PDB file of C-alpha atoms in Angstrom:
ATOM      1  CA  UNK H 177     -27.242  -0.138  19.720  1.00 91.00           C
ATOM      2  CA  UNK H 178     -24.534  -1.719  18.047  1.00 96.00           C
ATOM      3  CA  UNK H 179     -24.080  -4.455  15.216  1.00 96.00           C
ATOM      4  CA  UNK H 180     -22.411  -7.270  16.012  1.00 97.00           C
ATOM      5  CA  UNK H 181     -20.247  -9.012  13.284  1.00 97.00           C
ATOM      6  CA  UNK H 182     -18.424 -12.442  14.130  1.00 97.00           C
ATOM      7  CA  UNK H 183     -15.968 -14.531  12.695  1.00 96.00           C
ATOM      8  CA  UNK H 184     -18.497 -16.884  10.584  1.00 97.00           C
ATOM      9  CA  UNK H 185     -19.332 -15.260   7.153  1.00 97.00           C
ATOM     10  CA  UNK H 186     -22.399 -13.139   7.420  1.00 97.00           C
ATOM     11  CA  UNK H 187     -24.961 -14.689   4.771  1.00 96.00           C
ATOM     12  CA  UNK H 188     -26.576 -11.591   4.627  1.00 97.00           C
ATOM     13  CA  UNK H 189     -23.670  -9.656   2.909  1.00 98.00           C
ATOM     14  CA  UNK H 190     -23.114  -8.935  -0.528  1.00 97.00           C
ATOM     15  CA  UNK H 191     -20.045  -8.737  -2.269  1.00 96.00           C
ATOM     16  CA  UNK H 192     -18.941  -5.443  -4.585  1.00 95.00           C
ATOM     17  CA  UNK H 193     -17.696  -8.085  -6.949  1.00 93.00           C
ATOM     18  CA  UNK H 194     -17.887 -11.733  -7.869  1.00 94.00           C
ATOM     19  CA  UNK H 195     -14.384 -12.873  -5.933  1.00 94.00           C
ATOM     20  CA  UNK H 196     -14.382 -10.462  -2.959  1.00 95.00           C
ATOM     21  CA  UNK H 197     -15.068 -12.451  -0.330  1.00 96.00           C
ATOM     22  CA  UNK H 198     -12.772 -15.210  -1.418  1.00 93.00           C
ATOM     23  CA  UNK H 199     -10.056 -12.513  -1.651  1.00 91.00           C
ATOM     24  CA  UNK H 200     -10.695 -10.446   1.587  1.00 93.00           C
ATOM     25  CA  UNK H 201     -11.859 -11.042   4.783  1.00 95.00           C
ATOM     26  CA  UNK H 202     -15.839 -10.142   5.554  1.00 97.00           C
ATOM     27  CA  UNK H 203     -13.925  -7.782   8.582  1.00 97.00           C
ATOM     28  CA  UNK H 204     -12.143  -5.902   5.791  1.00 95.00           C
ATOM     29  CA  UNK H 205     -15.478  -4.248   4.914  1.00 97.00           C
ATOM     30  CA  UNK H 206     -17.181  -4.322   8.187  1.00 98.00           C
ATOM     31  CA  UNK H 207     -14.531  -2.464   9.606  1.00 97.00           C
ATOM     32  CA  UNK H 208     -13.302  -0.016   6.664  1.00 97.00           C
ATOM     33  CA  UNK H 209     -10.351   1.308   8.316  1.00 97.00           C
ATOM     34  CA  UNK H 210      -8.564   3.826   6.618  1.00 97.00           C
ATOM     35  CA  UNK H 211      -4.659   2.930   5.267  1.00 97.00           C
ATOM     36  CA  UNK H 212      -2.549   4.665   3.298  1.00 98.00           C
ATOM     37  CA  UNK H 213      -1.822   4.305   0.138  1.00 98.00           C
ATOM     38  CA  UNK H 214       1.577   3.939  -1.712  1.00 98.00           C
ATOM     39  CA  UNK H 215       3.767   2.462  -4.526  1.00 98.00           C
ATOM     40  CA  UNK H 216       5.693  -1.112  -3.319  1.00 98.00           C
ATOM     41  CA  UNK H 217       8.545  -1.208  -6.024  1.00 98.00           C
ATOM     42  CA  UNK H 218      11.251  -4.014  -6.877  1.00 98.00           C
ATOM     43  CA  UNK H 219      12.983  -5.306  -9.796  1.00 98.00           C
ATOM     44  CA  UNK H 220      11.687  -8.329 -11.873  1.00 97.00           C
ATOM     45  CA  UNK H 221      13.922 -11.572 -12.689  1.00 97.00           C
ATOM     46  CA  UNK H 222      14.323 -10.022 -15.933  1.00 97.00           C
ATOM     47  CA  UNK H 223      15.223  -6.791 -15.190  1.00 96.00           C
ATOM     48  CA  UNK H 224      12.210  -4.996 -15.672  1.00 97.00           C
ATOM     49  CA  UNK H 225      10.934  -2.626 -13.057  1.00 97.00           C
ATOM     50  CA  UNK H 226       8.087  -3.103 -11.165  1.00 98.00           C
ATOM     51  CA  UNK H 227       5.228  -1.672  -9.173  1.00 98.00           C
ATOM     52  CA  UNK H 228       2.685  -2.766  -7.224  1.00 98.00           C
ATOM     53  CA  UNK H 229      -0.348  -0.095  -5.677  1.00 98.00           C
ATOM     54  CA  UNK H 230      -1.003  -1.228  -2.181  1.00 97.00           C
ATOM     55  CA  UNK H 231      -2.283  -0.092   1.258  1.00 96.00           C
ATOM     56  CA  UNK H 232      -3.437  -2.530   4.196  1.00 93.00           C
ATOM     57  CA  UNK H 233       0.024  -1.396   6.048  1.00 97.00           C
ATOM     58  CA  UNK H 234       1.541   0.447   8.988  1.00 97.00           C
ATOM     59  CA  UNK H 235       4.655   2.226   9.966  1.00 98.00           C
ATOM     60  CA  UNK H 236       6.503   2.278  13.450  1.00 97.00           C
ATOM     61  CA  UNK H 237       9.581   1.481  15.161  1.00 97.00           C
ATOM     62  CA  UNK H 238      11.655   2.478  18.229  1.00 97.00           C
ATOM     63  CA  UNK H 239      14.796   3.704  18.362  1.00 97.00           C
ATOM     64  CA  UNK H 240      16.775   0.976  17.012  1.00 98.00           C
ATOM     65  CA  UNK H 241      14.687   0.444  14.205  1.00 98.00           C
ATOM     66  CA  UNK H 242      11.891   1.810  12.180  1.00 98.00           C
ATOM     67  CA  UNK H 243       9.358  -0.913   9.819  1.00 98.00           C
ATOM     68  CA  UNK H 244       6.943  -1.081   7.433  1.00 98.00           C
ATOM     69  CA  UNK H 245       4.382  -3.557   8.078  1.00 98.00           C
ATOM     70  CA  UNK H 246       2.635  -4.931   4.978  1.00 97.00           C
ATOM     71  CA  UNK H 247       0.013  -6.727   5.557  1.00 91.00           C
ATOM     72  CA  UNK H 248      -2.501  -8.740   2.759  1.00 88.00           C
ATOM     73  CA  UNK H 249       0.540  -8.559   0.617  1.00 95.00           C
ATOM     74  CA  UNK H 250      -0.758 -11.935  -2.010  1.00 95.00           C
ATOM     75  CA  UNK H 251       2.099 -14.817  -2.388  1.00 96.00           C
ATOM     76  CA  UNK H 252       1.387 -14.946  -5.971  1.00 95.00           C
ATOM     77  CA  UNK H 253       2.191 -11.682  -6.933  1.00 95.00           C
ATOM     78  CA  UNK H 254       5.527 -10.663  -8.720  1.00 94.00           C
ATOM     79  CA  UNK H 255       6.270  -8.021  -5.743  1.00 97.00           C
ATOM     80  CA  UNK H 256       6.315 -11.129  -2.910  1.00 98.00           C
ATOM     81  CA  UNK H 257       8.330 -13.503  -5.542  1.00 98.00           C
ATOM     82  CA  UNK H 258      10.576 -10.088  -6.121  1.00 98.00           C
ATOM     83  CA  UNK H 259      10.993  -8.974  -2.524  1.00 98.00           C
ATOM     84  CA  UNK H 260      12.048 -12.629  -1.367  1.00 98.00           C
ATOM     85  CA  UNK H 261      14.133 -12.777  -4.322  1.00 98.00           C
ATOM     86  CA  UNK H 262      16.065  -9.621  -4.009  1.00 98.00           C
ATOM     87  CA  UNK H 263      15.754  -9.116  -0.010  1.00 98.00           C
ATOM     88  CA  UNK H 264      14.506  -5.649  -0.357  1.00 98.00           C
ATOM     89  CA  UNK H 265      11.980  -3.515  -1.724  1.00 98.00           C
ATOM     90  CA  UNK H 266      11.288   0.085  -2.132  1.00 98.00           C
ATOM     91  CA  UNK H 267       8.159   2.295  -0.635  1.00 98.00           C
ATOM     92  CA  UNK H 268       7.118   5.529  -3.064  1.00 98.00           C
ATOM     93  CA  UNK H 269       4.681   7.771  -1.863  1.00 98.00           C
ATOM     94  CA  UNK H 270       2.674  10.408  -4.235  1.00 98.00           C
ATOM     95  CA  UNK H 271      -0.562  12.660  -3.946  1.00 98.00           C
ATOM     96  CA  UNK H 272      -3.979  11.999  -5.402  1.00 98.00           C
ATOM     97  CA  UNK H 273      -3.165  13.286  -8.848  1.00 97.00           C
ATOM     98  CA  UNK H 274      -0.834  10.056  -9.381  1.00 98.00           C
ATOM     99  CA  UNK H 275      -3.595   7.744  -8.450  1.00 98.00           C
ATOM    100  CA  UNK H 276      -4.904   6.755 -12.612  1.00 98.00           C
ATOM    101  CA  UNK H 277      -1.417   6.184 -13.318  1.00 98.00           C
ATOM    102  CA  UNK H 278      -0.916   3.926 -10.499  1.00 98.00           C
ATOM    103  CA  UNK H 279      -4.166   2.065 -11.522  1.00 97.00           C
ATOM    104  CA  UNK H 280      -2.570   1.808 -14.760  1.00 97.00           C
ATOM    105  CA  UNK H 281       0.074  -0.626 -13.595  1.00 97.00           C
ATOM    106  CA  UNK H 282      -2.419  -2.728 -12.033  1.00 95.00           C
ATOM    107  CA  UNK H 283      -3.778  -3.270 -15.023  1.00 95.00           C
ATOM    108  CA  UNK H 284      -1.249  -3.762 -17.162  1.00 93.00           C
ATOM    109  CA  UNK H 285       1.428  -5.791 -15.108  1.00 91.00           C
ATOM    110  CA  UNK H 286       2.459  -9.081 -17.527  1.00 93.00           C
ATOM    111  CA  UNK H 287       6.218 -10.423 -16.909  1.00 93.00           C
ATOM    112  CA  UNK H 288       7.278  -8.323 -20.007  1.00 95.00           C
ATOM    113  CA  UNK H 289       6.088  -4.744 -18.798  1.00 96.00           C
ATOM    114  CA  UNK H 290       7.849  -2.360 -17.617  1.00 97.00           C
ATOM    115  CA  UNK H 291       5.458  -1.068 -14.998  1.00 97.00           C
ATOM    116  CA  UNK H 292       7.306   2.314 -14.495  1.00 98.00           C
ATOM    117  CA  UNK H 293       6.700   3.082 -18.367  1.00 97.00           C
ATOM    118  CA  UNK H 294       3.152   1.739 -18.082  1.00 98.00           C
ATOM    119  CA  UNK H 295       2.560   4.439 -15.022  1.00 98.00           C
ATOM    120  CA  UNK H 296       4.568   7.236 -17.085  1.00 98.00           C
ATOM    121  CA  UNK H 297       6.852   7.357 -13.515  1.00 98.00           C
ATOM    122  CA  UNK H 298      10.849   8.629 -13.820  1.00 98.00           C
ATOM    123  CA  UNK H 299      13.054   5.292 -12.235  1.00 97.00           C
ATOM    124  CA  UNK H 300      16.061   5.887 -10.280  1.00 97.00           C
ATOM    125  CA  UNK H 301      17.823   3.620  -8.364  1.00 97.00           C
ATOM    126  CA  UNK H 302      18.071   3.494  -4.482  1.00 98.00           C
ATOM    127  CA  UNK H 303      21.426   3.907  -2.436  1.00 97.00           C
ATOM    128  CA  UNK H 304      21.151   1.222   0.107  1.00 98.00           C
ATOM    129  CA  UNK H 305      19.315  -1.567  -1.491  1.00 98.00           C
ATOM    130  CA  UNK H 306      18.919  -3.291  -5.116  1.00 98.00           C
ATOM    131  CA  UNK H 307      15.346  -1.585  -5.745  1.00 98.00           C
ATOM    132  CA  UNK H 308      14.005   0.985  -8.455  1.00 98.00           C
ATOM    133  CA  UNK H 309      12.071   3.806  -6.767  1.00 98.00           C
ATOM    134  CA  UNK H 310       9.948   6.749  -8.410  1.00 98.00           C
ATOM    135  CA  UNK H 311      11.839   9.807  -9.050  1.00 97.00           C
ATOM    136  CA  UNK H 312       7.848  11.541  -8.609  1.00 95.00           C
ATOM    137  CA  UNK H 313       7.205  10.415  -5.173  1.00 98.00           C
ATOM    138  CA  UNK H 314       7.412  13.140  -2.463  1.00 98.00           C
ATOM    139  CA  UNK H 315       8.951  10.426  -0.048  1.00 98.00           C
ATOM    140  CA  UNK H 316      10.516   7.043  -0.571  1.00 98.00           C
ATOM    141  CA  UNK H 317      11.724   4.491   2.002  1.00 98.00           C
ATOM    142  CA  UNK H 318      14.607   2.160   1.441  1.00 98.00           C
ATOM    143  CA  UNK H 319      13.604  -1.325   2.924  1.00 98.00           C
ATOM    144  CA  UNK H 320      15.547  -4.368   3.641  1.00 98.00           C
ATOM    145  CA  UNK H 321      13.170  -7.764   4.432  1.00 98.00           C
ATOM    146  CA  UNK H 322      12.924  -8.488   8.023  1.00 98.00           C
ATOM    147  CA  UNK H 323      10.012 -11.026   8.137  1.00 98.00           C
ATOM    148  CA  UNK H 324       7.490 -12.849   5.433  1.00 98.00           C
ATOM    149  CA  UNK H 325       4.962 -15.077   7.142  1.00 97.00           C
ATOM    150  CA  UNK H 326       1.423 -16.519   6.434  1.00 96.00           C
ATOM    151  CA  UNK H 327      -0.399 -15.412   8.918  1.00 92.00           C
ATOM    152  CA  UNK H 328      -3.473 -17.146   7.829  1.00 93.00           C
ATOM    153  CA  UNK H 329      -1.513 -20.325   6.849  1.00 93.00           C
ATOM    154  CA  UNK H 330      -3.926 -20.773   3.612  1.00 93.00           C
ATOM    155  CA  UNK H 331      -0.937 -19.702   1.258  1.00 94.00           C
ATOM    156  CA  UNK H 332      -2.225 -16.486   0.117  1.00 94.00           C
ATOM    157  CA  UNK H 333      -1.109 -13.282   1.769  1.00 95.00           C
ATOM    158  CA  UNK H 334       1.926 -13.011   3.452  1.00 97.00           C
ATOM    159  CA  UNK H 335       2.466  -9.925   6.157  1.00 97.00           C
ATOM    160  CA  UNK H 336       6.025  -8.675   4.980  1.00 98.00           C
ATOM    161  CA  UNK H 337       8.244  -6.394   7.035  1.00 98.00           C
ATOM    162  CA  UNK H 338      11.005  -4.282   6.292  1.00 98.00           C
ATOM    163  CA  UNK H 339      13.439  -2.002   8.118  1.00 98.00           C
ATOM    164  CA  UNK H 340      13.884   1.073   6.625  1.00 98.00           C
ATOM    165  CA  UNK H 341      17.243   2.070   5.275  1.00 98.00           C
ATOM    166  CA  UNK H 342      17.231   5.094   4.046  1.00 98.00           C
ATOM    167  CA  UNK H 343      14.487   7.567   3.638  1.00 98.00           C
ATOM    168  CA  UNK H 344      14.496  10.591   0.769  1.00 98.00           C
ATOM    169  CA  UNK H 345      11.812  13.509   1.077  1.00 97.00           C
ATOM    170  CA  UNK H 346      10.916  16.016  -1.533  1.00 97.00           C
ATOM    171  CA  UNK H 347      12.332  19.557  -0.440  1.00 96.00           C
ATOM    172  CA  UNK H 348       8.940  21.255  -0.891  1.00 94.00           C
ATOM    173  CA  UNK H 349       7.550  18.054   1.368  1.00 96.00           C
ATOM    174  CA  UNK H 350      10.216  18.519   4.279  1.00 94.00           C
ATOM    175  CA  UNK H 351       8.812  21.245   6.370  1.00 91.00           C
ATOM    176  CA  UNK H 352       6.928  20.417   9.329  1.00 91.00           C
ATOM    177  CA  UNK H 353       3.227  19.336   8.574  1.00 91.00           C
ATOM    178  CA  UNK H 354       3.056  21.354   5.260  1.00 86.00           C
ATOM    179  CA  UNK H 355       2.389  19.706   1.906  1.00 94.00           C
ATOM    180  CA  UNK H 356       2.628  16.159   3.091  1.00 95.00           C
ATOM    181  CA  UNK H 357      -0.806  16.439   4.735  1.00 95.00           C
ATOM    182  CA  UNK H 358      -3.836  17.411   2.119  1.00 94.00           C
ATOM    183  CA  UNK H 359      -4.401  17.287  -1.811  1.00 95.00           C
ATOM    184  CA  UNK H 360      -0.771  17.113  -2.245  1.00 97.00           C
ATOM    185  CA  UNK H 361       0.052  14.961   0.096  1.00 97.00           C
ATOM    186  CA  UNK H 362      -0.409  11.171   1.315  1.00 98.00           C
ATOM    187  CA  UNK H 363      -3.833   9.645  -0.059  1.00 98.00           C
ATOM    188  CA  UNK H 364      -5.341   6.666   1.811  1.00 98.00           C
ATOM    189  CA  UNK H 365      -7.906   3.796   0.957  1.00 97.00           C
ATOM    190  CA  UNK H 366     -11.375   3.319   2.517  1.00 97.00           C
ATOM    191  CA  UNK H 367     -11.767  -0.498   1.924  1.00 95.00           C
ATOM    192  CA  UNK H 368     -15.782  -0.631   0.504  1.00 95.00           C
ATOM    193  CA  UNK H 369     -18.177   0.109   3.833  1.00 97.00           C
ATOM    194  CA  UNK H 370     -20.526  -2.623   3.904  1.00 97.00           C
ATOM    195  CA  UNK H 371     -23.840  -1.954   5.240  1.00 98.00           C
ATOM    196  CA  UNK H 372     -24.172  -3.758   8.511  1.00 97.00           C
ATOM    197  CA  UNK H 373     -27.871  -3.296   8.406  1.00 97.00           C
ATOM    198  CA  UNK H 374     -29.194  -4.406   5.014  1.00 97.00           C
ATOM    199  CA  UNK H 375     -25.688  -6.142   4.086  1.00 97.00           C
ATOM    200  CA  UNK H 376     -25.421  -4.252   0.815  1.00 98.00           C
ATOM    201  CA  UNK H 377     -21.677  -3.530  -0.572  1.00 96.00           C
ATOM    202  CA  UNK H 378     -20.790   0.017  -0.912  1.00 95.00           C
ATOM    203  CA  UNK H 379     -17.742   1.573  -3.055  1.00 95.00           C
ATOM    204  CA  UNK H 380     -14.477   1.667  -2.076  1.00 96.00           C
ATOM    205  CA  UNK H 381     -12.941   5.619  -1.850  1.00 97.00           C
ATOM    206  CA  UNK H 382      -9.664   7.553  -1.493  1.00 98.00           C
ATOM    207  CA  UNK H 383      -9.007  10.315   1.219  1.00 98.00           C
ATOM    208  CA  UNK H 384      -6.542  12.718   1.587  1.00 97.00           C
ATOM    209  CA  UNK H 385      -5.984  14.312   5.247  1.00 96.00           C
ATOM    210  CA  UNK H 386      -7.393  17.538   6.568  1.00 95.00           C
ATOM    211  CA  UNK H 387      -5.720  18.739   9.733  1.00 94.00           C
ATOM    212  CA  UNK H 388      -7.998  19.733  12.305  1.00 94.00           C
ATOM    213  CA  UNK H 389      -6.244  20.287  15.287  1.00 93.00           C
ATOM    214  CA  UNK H 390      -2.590  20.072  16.296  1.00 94.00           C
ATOM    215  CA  UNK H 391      -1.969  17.901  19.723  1.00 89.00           C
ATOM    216  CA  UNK H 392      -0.580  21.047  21.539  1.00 78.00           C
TER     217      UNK H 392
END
């Protein structure tokens, strides 16, 4: 049998915390799809480097083009002011043990902060674009903005695009499957499974991959 969830806000769920249904969609958690996770830099107005932790995105492209789709991405955050400001951003990915020092810039993220020195992450500056990226991640993407739009039209998340540039991969990272896929390598977010029977919240989690079989 299955459980059917539809577009009117179950009255049965519960949220994790106070605000999460005002700040996510009830689908979020009903569906708990797995996205990866990853470091969205840019510069501040002042100069100050910044960083914001995010998943809710996808990658793709053809031939003339590749993109990173970010979606949920809120309008009143200083990475959307920064990324229509400047026209760009960068994309920094790093394993599982970088994941309390990302938290840490979540936390600590006031105009004034520099959000690389919060983190304890190594700036350098990208080649194609006027974005900070992290010297740590095992692969960074260069990204020029295509498209911001509400897609929602409530004013607040935008879905943000951006063609790629330029990407930059970590020697020990460039061979084949290898270190990109387990402890070392991408981590992802499972968005807090609700319960679909008794409509209790349950704890958001990180991943890393395990291959299990190669498509031959």
């Amino acid at each position: 049998m299955k459980i059917i969830v539809d577009k009117a806000f179950p009255s049965y769920f519960q949220p994790a915390y106070p605000e999460e249904f005002e700040l996510f969609s009830h689908f979020e958690t009903t569906a708990a799809i797995p996205s990866v996770l990853f470091a969205v830099t840019t510069w501040k107005p002042n100069g100050k480097p910044n960083v914001c932790f995010h998943a809710w995105s996808c990658f793709h492209g053809d031939r003339n083009a590749f993109f990173v789709v970010m979606g949920g991405l809120y309008q009143h955050t200083h990475t959307y002011a920064n990324i229509l400001r400047e026209g760009c951003f960068g994309v920094n990915f790093l394993p599982l043990r970088d994941y309390d020092r990302l938290v840490k810039t979540i936390q600590d993220n006031q105009d004034d902060a520099d959000e690389f020195a919060v983190g304890g992450f190594e700036c350098c500056q990208a080649q194609t674009i006027h974005a900070p990226l992290i010297q740590d991640a095992f692969l960074t993407l260069e990204c020029t903005l295509k498209d911001a739009r509400d897609l929602s039209g409530a004013g607040l998340t935008a879905m943000v695009v951006g063609q790629v540039q330029r990407a930059c991969v970590e020697e020990d990272y460039a061979r084949e499957h290898g270190k990109r896929y387990g402890e070392d390598g991408f981590m992802l977010l499972i968005p807090s499974p609700q319960n679909l029977q008794t409509g209790a919240p349950g704890p958001s989690a990180v991943a890393t991959l395990c291959i299990r079989r190669y498509d031959a």
